[in-house]
Coordinates of C-alpha atoms and ligand atoms in Angstrom, one line a residue:
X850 CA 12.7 -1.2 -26.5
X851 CA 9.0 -0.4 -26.7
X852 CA 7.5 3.3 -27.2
X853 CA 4.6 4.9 -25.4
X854 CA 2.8 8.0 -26.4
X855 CA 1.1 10.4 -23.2
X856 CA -0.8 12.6 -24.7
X857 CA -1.9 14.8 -21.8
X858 CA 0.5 15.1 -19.1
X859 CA -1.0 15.8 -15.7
X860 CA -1.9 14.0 -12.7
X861 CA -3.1 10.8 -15.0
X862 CA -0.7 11.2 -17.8
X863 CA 2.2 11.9 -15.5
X864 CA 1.7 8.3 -13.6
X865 CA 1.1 6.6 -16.7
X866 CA 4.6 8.0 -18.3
X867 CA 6.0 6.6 -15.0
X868 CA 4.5 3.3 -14.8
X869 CA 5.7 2.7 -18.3
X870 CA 9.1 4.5 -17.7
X871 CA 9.9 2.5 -14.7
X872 CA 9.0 -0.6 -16.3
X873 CA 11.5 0.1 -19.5
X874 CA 9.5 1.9 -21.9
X875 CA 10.4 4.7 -23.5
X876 CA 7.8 7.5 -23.0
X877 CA 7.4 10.9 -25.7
X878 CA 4.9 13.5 -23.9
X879 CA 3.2 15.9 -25.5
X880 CA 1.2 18.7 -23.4
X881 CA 0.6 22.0 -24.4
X882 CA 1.3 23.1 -20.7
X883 CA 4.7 24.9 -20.6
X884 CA 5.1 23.7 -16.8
X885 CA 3.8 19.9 -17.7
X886 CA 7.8 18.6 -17.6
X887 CA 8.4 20.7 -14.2
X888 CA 5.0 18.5 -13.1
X889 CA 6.0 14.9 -14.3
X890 CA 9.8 15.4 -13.4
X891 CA 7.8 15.6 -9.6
X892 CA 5.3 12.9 -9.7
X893 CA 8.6 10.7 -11.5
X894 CA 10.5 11.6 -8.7
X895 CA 7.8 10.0 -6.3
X896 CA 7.3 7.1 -8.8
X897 CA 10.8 6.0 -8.4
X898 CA 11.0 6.4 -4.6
X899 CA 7.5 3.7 -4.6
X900 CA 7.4 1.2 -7.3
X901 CA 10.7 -0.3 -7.2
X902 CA 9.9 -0.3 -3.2
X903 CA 7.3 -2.7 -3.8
X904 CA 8.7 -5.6 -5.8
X905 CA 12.0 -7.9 -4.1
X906 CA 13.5 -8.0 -7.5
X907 CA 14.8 -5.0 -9.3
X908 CA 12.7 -4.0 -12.4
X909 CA 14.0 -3.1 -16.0
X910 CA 16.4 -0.3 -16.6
X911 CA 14.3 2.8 -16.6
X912 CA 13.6 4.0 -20.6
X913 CA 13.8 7.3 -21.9
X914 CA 11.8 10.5 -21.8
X915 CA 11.2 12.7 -24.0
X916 CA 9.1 16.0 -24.7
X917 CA 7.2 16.9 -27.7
X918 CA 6.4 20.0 -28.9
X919 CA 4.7 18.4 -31.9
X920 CA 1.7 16.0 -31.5
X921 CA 2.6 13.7 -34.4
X922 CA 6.2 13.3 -33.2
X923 CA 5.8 11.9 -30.1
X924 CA 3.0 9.5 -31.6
X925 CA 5.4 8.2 -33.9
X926 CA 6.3 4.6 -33.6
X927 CA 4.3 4.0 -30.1
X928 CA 3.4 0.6 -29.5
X929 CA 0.8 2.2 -27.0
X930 CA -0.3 6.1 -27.1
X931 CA -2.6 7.5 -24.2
X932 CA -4.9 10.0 -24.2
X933 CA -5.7 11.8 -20.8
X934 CA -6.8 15.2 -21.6
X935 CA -9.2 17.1 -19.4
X936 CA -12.9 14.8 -19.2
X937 CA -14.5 17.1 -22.3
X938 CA -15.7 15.1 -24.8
X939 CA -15.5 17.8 -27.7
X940 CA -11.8 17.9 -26.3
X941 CA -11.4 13.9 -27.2
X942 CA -13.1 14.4 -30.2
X943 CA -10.2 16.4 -31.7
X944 CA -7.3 14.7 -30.1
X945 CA -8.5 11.3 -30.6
X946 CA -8.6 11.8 -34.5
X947 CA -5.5 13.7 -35.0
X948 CA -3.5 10.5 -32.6
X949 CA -5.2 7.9 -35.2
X950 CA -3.4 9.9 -38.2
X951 CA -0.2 9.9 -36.5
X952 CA -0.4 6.3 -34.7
X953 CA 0.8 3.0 -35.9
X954 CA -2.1 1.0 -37.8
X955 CA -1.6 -1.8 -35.0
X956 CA -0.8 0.8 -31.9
X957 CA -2.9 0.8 -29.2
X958 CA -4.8 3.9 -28.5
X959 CA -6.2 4.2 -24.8
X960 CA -8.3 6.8 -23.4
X961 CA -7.8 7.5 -19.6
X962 CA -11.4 8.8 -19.8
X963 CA -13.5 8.4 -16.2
X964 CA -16.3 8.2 -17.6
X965 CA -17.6 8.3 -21.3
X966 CA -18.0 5.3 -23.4
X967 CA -16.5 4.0 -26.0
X968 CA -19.0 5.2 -28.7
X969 CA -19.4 8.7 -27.5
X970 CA -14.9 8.5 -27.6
X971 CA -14.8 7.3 -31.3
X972 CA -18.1 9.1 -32.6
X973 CA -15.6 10.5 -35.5
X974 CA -15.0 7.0 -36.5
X975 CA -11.5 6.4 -34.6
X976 CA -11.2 3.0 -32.7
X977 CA -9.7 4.1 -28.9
X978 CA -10.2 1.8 -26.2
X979 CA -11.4 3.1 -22.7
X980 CA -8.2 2.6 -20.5
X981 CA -9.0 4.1 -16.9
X982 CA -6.5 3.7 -14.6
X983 CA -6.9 4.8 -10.5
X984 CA -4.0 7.2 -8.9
X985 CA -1.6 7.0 -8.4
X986 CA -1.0 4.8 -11.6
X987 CA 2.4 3.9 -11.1
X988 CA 1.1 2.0 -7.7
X989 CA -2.4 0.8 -8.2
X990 CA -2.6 -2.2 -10.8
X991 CA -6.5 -1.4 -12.0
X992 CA -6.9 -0.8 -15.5
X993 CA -10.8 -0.9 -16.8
X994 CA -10.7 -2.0 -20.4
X995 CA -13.8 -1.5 -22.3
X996 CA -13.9 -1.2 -26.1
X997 CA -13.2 -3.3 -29.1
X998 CA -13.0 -6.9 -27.8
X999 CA -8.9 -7.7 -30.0
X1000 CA -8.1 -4.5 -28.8
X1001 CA -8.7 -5.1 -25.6
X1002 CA -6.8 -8.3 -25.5
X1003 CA -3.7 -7.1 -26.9
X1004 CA -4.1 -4.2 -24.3
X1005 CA -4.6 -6.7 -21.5
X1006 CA -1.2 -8.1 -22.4
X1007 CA 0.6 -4.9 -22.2
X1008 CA -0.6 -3.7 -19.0
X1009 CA 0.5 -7.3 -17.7
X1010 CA 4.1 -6.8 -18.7
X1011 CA 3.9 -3.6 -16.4
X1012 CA 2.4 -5.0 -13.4
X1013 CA -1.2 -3.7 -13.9
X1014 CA -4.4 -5.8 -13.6
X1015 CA -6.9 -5.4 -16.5
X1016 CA -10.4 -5.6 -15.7
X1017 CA -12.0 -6.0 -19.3
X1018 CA -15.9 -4.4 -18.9
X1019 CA -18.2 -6.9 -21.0
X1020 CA -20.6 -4.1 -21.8
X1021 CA -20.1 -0.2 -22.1
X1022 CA -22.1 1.9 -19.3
X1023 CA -21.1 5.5 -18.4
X1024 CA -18.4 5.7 -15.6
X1025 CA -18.3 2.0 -16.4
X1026 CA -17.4 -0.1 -13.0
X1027 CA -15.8 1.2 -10.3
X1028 CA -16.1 5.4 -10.9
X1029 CA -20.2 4.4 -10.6
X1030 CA -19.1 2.9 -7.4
X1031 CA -17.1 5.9 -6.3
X1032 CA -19.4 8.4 -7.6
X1033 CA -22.5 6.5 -5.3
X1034 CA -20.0 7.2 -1.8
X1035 CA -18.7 10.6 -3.7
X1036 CA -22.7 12.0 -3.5
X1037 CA -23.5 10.4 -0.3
X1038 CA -20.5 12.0 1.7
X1039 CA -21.3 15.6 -0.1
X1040 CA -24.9 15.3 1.2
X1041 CA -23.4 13.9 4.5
X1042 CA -21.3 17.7 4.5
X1043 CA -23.6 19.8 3.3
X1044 CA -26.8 18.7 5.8
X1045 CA -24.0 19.2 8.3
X1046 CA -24.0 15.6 9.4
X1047 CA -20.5 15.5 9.5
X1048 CA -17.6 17.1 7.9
X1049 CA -14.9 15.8 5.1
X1050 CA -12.8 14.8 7.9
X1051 CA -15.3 12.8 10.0
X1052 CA -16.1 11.3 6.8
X1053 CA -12.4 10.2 5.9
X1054 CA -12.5 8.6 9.3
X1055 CA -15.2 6.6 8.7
X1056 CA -13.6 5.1 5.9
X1057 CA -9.8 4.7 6.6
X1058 CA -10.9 3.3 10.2
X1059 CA -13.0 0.8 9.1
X1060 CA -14.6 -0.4 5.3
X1061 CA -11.4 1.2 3.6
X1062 CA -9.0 -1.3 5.3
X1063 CA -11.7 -4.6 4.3
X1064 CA -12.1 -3.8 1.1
X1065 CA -8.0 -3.9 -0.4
X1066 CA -7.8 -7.7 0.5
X1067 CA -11.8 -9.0 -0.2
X1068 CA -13.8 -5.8 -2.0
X1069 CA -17.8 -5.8 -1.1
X1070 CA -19.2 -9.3 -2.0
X1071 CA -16.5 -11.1 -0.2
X1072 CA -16.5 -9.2 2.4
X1073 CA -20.7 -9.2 3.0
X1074 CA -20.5 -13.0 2.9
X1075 CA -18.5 -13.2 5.5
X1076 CA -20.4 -10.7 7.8
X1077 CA -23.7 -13.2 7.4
X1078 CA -22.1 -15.1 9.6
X1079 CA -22.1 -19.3 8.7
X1080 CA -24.9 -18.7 7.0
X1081 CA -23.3 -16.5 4.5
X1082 CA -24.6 -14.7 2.0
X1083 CA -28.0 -15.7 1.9
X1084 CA -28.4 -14.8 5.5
X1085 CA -27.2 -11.4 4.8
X1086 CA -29.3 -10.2 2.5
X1087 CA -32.3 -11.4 4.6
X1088 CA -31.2 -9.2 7.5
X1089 CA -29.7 -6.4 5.8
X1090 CA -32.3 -6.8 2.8
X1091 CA -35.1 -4.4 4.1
X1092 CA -32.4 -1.9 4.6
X1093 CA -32.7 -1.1 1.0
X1094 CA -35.8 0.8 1.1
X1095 CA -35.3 2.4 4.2
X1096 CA -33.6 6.3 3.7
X1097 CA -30.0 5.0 4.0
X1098 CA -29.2 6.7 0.9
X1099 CA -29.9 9.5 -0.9
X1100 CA -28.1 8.3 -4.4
X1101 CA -30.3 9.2 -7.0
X1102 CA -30.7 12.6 -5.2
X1103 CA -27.8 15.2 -6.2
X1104 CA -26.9 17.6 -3.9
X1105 CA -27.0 21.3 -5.3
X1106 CA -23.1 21.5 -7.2
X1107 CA -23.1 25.7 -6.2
X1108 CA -20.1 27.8 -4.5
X1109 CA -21.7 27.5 -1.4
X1110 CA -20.8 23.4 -0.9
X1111 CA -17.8 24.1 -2.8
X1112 CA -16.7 26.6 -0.2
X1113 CA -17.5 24.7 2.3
X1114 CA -16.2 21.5 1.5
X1115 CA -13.0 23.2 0.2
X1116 CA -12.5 24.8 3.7
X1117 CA -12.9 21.7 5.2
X1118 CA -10.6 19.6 3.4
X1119 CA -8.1 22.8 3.7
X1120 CA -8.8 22.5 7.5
X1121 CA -7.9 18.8 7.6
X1122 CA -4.9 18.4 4.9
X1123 CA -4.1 21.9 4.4
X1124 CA -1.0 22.1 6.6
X1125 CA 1.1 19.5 4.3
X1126 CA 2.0 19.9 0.7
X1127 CA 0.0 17.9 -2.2
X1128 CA 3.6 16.2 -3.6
X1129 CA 3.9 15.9 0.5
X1130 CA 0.4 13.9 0.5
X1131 CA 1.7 12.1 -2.3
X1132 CA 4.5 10.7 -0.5
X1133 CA 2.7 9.6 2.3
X1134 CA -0.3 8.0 0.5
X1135 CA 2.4 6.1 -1.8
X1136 CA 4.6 4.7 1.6
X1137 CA 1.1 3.6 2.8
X1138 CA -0.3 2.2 -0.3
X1139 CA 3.4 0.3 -0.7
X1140 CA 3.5 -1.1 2.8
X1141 CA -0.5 -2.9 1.9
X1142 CA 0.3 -4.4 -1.7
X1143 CA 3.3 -5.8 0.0
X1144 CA 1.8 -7.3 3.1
X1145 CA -1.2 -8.8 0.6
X1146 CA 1.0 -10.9 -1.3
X1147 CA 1.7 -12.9 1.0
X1148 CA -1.2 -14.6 0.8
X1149 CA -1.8 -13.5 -2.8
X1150 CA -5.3 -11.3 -2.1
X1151 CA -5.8 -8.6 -4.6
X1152 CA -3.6 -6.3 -5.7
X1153 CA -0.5 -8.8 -3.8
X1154 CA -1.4 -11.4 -6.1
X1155 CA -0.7 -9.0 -9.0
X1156 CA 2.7 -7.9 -7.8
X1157 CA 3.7 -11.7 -6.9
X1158 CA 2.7 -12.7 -10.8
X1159 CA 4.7 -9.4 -12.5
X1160 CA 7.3 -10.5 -10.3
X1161 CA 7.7 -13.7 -11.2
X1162 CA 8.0 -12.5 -15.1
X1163 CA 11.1 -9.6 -14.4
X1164 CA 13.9 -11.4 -16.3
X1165 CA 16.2 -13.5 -14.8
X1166 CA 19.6 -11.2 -13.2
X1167 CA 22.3 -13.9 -15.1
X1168 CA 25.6 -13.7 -13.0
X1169 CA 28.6 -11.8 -11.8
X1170 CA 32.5 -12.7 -11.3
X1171 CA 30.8 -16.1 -12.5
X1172 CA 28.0 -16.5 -9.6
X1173 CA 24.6 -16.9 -9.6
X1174 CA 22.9 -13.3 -8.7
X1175 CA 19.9 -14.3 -6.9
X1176 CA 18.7 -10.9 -5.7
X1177 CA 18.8 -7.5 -7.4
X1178 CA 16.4 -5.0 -5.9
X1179 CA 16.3 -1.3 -5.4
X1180 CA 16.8 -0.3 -1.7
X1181 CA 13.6 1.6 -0.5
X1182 CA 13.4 4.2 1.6
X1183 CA 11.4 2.3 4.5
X1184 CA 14.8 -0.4 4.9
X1185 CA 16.5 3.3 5.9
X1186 CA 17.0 4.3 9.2
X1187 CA 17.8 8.0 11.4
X1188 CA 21.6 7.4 10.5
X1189 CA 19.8 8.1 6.8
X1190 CA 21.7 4.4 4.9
X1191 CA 20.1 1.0 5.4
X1192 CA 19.4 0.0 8.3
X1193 CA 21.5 -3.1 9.8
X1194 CA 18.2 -5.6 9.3
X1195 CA 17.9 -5.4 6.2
X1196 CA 21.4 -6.7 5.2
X1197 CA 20.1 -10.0 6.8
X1198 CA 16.6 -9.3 4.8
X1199 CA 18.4 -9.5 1.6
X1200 CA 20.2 -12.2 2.2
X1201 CA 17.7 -14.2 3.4
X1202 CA 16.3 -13.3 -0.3
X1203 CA 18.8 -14.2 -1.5
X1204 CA 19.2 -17.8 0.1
X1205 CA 15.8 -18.6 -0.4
X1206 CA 16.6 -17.4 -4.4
X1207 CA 19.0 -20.2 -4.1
X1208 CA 16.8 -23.3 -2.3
X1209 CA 14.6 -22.3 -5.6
X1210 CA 17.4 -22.7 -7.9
X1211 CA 18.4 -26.3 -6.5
X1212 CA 15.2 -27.4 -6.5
X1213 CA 14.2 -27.0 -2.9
X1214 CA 11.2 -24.8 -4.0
X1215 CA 7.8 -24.0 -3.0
X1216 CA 6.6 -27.7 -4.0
X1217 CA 9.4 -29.4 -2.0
X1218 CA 8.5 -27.1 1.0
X1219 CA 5.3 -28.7 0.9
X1220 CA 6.2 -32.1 0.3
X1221 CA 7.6 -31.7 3.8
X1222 CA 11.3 -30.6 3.3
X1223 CA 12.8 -27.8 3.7
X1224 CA 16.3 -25.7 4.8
X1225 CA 16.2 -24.4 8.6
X1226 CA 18.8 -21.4 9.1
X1227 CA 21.5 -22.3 12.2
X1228 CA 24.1 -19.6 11.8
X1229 CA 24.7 -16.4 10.0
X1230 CA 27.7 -14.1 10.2
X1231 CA 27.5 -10.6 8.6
X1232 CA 30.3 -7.8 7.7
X1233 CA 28.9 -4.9 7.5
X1234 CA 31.6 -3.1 4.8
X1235 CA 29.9 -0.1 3.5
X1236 CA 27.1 1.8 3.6
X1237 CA 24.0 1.1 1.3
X1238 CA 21.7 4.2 0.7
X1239 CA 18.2 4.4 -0.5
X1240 CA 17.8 3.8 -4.5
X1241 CA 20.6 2.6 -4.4
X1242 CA 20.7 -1.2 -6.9
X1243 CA 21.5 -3.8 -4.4
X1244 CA 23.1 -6.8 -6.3
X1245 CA 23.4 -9.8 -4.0
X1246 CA 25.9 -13.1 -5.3
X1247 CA 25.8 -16.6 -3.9
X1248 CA 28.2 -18.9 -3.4
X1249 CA 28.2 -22.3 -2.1
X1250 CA 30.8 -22.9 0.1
X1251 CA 29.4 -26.7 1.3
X1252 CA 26.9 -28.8 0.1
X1253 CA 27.6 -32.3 1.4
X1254 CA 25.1 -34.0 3.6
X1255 CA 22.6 -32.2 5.4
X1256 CA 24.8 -29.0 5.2
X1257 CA 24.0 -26.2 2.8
X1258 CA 26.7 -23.2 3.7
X1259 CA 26.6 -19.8 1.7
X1260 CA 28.4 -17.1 1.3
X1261 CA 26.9 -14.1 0.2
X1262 CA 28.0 -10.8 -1.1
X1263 CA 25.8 -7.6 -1.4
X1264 CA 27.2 -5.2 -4.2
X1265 CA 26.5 -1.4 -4.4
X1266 CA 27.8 -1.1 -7.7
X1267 CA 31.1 -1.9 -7.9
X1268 CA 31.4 -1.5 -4.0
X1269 CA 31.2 -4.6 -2.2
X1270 CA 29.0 -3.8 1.0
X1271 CA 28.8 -6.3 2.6
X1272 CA 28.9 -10.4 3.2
X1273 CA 26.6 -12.6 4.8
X1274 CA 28.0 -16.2 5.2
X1275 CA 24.5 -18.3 6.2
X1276 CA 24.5 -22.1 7.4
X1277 CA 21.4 -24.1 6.5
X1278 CA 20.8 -27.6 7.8
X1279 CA 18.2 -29.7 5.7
X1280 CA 15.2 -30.4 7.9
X1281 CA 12.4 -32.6 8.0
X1282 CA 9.1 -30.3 8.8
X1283 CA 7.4 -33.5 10.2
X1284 CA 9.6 -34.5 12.4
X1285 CA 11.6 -31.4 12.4
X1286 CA 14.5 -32.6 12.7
X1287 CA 17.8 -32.7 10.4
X1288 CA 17.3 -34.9 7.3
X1289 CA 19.3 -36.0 4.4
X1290 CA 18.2 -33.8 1.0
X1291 CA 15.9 -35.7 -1.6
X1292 CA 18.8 -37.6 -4.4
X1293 CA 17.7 -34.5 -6.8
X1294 CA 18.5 -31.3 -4.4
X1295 CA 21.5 -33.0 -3.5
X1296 CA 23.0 -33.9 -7.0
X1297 CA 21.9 -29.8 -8.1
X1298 CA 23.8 -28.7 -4.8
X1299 CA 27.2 -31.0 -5.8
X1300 CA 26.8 -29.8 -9.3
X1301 CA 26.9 -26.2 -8.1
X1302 CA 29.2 -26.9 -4.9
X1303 CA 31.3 -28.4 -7.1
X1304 CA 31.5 -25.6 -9.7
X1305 CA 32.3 -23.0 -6.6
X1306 CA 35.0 -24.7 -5.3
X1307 CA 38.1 -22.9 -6.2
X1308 CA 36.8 -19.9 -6.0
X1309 CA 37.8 -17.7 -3.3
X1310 CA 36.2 -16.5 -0.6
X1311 CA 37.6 -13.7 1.2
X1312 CA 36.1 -12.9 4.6
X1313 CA 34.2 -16.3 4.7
X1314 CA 35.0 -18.2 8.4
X1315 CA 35.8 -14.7 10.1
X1316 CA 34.0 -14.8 13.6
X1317 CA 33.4 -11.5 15.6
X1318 CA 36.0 -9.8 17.2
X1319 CA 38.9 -11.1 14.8
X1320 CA 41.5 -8.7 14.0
X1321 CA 41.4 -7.7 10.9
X1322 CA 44.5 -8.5 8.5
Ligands
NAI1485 N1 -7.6 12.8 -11.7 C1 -8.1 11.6 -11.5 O1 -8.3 11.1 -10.4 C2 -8.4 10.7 -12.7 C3 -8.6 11.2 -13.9 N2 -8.9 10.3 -15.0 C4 -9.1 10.8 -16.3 O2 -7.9 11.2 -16.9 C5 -8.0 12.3 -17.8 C6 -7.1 13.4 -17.4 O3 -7.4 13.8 -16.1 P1 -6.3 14.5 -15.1 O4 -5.0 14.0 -15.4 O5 -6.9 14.4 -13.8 O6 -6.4 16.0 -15.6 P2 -5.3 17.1 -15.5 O7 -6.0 18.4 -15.6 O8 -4.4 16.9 -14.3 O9 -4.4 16.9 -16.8 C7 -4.8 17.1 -18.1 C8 -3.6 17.5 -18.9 O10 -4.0 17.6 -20.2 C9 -3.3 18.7 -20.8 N3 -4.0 19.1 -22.0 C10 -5.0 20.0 -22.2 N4 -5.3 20.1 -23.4 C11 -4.5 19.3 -24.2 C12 -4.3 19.0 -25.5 N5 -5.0 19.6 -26.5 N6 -3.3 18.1 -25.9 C13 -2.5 17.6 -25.0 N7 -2.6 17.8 -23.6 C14 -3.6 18.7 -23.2 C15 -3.2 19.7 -19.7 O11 -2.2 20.7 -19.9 C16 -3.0 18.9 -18.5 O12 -1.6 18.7 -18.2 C17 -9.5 12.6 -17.8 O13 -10.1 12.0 -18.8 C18 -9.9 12.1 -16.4 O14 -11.3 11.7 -16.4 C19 -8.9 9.0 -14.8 C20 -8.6 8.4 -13.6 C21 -8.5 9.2 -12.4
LIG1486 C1 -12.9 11.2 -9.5 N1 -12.5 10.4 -10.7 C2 -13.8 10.1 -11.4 C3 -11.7 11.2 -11.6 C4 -11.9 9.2 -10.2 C5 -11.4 8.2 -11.2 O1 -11.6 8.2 -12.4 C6 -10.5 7.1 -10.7 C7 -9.7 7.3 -9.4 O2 -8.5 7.3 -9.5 O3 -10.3 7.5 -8.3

C-alpha cells in the first residue's frame, strides 16, 4: 500500500487526500487547524459520492486516513508528500525544509503552489516540484508539473495511477500555464463589475452559456480553428487579428484591489449563490462536472480520454462462485430515482456492461467490431430481487448458458454484497454489420465461447428460462 503526506489540509489539501484515498493510498494529514478533520471528513464525503460515479469499474479499496499532530510523523514513509499551505512564500519556505528532513530521499515532494516558481519554492536549497492541481481535485485530472525534469517524470507516473493528467511546463514562469490564463478573465470580469458593465452574475452567464461549454472538449486553439471557418486558422487571425489592438481588454490594467470592489463583488456573488450552502455548491458543481467527463469519453476528447485510459489500468475483478466478474462499479447517485434505490434502467445498464465485458473477453472486442462483426441484443429478461442503493458495490457475474452457432445466451447476476439483486438473462445473435444480418462467429470467438460454454455447463442456474408472469416456486 502506498503513503501520501497532505501537508495543509483545506480546500486543496482536502481533495488531494481524497483523490489519493479513493484511489488506495493511504493519506497522514497534518494541519494545525483544530477543525481541518471536521473539513476533509466533508469534502471526503462529496469525493466519494463523485469519483467512483464517474468510472464503470469500481476503483481500489479506499486506504486509510490518518491525522498528525506531528509534522515529521505523517511525513514518514510517503511515497508522495504535498504541500498546500496558504500562497505565502515565507510560509513555503519553512515547511518546505522541515518536509525534506522528514521525507524519504526518493519521496516526492509537491507543492500545490498557484503561482510561484520553482526557484523562489526551493530558495533554501530543498528540491519540491510545482504540483498545481484545479478543484475540485478529486474530479478534475490537471496537474501542472514544473520543476526538476526526473522528478517530474516519476511524478507524472504517479498522478497517472490516480487518474490525473500531468501537464509537464518546459520552462518556469509565474502562475505558470493555465492560473495566467485564468488570472487574464479573473481581471477582465472584475473591471467588467466594477465599471458597472455587468455584474458577477451576468458575467457567469456569459461563460457557462456559451465559451465554458467549447472549451471542456477542444480548449482555445481548437476551438478558433474551427470558427475560421474552411479556411481555418489562418483565416481567423486575419479577421479577428486587428481585434488585438483595439480596447477589448484591459489586461495589463489592474483594477484598484480596495473594500469598495470587494464589497461589491462580495454582495453580488452573495446575491446570486448566497441562498445555497458552499458543501451544497459543491455537490452540484461535482454532479455536473461528472455528467461532462462521462459524456467526453465517448469520443475520448479531454478529460474523457483520461478517465477511459485510468480505466483501462484498475485491476482486473478475478471471479466469484467460479465466474468471470465482468462488472464491479459503485452505484451513483444519478442511477437513483424518487423511490430513493436504483432505478429499474440501470439494472439493464449494468448488464449491458457487463455483456459487452464479456464480447471483450472472447475476443469480440473493439477490433472485431470494426472488422465488421459484432453481437446484436434480441432478448433480455430481468428479475428484479432486491433493492440496490446508492454506494452501494455492485458486483455483476456472467455465465454462459449457450454458445453454439450464432447464439451467445447469458445469464447474469448483480450482487449487492452477499445479496443477490438481481438477474438479467440476455440473448445475443452474432451479426454481420455489412449485411446486418445473422452470421456465424470468426473460428477464434467461437472456439473462446465453447471453451468458456463448456466450462459453465454444469453449473446451475436458478431463475434462468423464467418468463413474466410465472408463478413463483
Ligand atoms: N483554492 C484554490 O482554488 C487553489 C489553491 N491552490 C494552492 O493550494 C495551496 C493551498 O490553498 P487552499 O487550499 O485554497 O488554502 P486553504 O486556506 O483552504 O487551506 C490552507 C490550509 O493550510 C493550513 N495551514 C496553515 N499553516 C499551516 C502549517 N504551518 N502547516 C500545515 N498546514 C497549515 C490551514 O490550516 C489550512 O487548512 C495554495 O498554495 C494555493 O495557491 C492551488 C489550486 C487551486
Ligand atoms: C484562483 N487560483 C489561482 C487559486 C486558482 C487555481 O490555482 C486553480 C483553480 O483551481 O482554479
Amino acid at each position: 500500500m502506498s503513503k501520501a503526506a497532505i501537508i495543509g489540509g483545506g480546500v486543496i489539501g482536502g481533495g488531494w487526500a481524497a483523490r489519493f484515498l479513493l484511489n488506495g493510498w493511504d493519506v497522514a494529514v497534518f494541519d494545525p487547524d483544530p477543525q481541518a478533520e471536521r473539513k476533509i471528513g466533508e469534502v471526503l464525503a462529496n469525493a466519494r459520492r463523485a469519483l467512483p460515479a464517474l468510472y464503470d469499474r469500481a476503483l481500489p479499496p479506499e486506504g486509510r486516513l490518518t491525522f498528525h499532530a506531528d509534522m515529521a510523523e505523517a511525513v514518514a514513509g510517503a511515497a508522495w508528500i504535498q504541500e498546500s499551505v496558504p500562497e505565502v512564500l515565507a510560509l513555503k519556505h519553512r515547511i518546505l525544509p522541515a518536509i525534506a528532513a522528514a521525507a524519504w530521499p526518493d519521496a516526492v515532494i509537491g507543492s500545490s503552489t498557484s503561482g510561484f516558481k520553482p526557484s523562489e519554492l526551493n530558495a533554501a536549497g530543498t528540491n519540491a516540484v510545482v504540483a498545481h492541481p484545479f478543484n475540485p481535485v478529486y474530479l478534475l485530472p490537471l496537474v501542472e508539473l514544473v520543476g526538476d525534469g526526473a522528478t517530474c517524470a516519476r511524478a507524472a507516473d504517479i498522478l497517472r495511477g490516480i487518474g490525473m493528467f500531468p501537464l509537464i511546463v518546459r520552462k518556469e514562469i509565474d502562475a505558470h500555464i493555465a492560473d495566467r490564463l485564468l488570472e487574464a478573465v479573473w481581471r477582465e470580469a472584475l473591471w467588467l463589475v466594477k465599471d458597472g458593465i455587468a455584474t458577477t452574475e451576468e458575467i457567469d452567464e456569459s461563460i457557462r452559456m456559451g465559451f465554458g461549454i467549447r472549451w471542456a472538449q477542444m480548449g482555445l486553439f481548437e476551438t478558433y480553428r474551427i470558427a475560421g471557418g474552411e479556411a481555418g486558422m489562418k483565416h481567423f487571425m486575419a479577421q479577428f487579428g486587428p481585434a488585438l489592438s483595439w480596447p477589448w481588454t484591459k489586461l495589463m490594467d489592474v483594477p484598484e484591489f480596495n473594500d469598495e470592489l470587494v464589497d461589491l463583488i462580495a454582495s453580488q456573488s452573495d446575491a446570486q449563490s448566497g441562498h445555497r450552502s458552499i458543501r451544497e455548491l459543491e455537490r452540484l458543481r461535482d454532479d455536473n462536472v461528472v455528467g461532462m467527463i462521462r459524456a467526453l469519453r465517448r469520443s475520448g476528447s479531454g478529460a474523457g480520454g483520461v478517465l477511459r485510459a485510468h480505466e483501462a489500468h484498475l485491476p482486473d475483478p478475478g471471479e466469484r462462485d467460479g465466474l468471470p466478474i465482468t462488472v464491479t462499479r459503485q452505484v451513483p447517485v444519478t442511477w437513483t430515482d424518487y423511490n430513493g434505490h436504483m432505478n429499474e434502467t440501470h439494472y439493464l445498464e449494468a448488464a449491458s456492461l457487463a455483456t459487452d465485458r464479456f464480447m471483450e473477453m472472447i475476443g469480440a472486442d473493439a477490433d472485431y467490431v470494426a472488422s465488421g462483426q459484432s453481437y446484436f441484443t434480441v432478448e433480455n429478461h430481468i428479475r428484479y430481487l432486491d433493492e440496490i442503493h446508492a454506494g452501494d458495490r455492485l458486483v455483476v457475474t456472467t455465465q454462459v448458458l449457450d454458445g453454439q452457432g450464432k447464439r451467445l445466451h447469458l445469464f447474469h447476476r448483480l450482487w449487492r454484497g452477499e445479496v443477490l439483486a438481481a438477474t438479467v438473462e440476455t440473448l445475443l445473435l452474432h451479426t454481420d454489420l455489412g449485411t446486418r444480418r445473422t452470421s456465424a462467429p470468426a473460428p477464434a470467438v467461437a472456439a473462446t465461447l465453447a471453451d468458456w460454454a463448456g466450462s459453465h455447463a454444469d453449473m446451475p442456474a436458478e431463475g434462468a428460462g423464467r418468463f413474466v408472469g410465472q408463478p413463483r416456486s
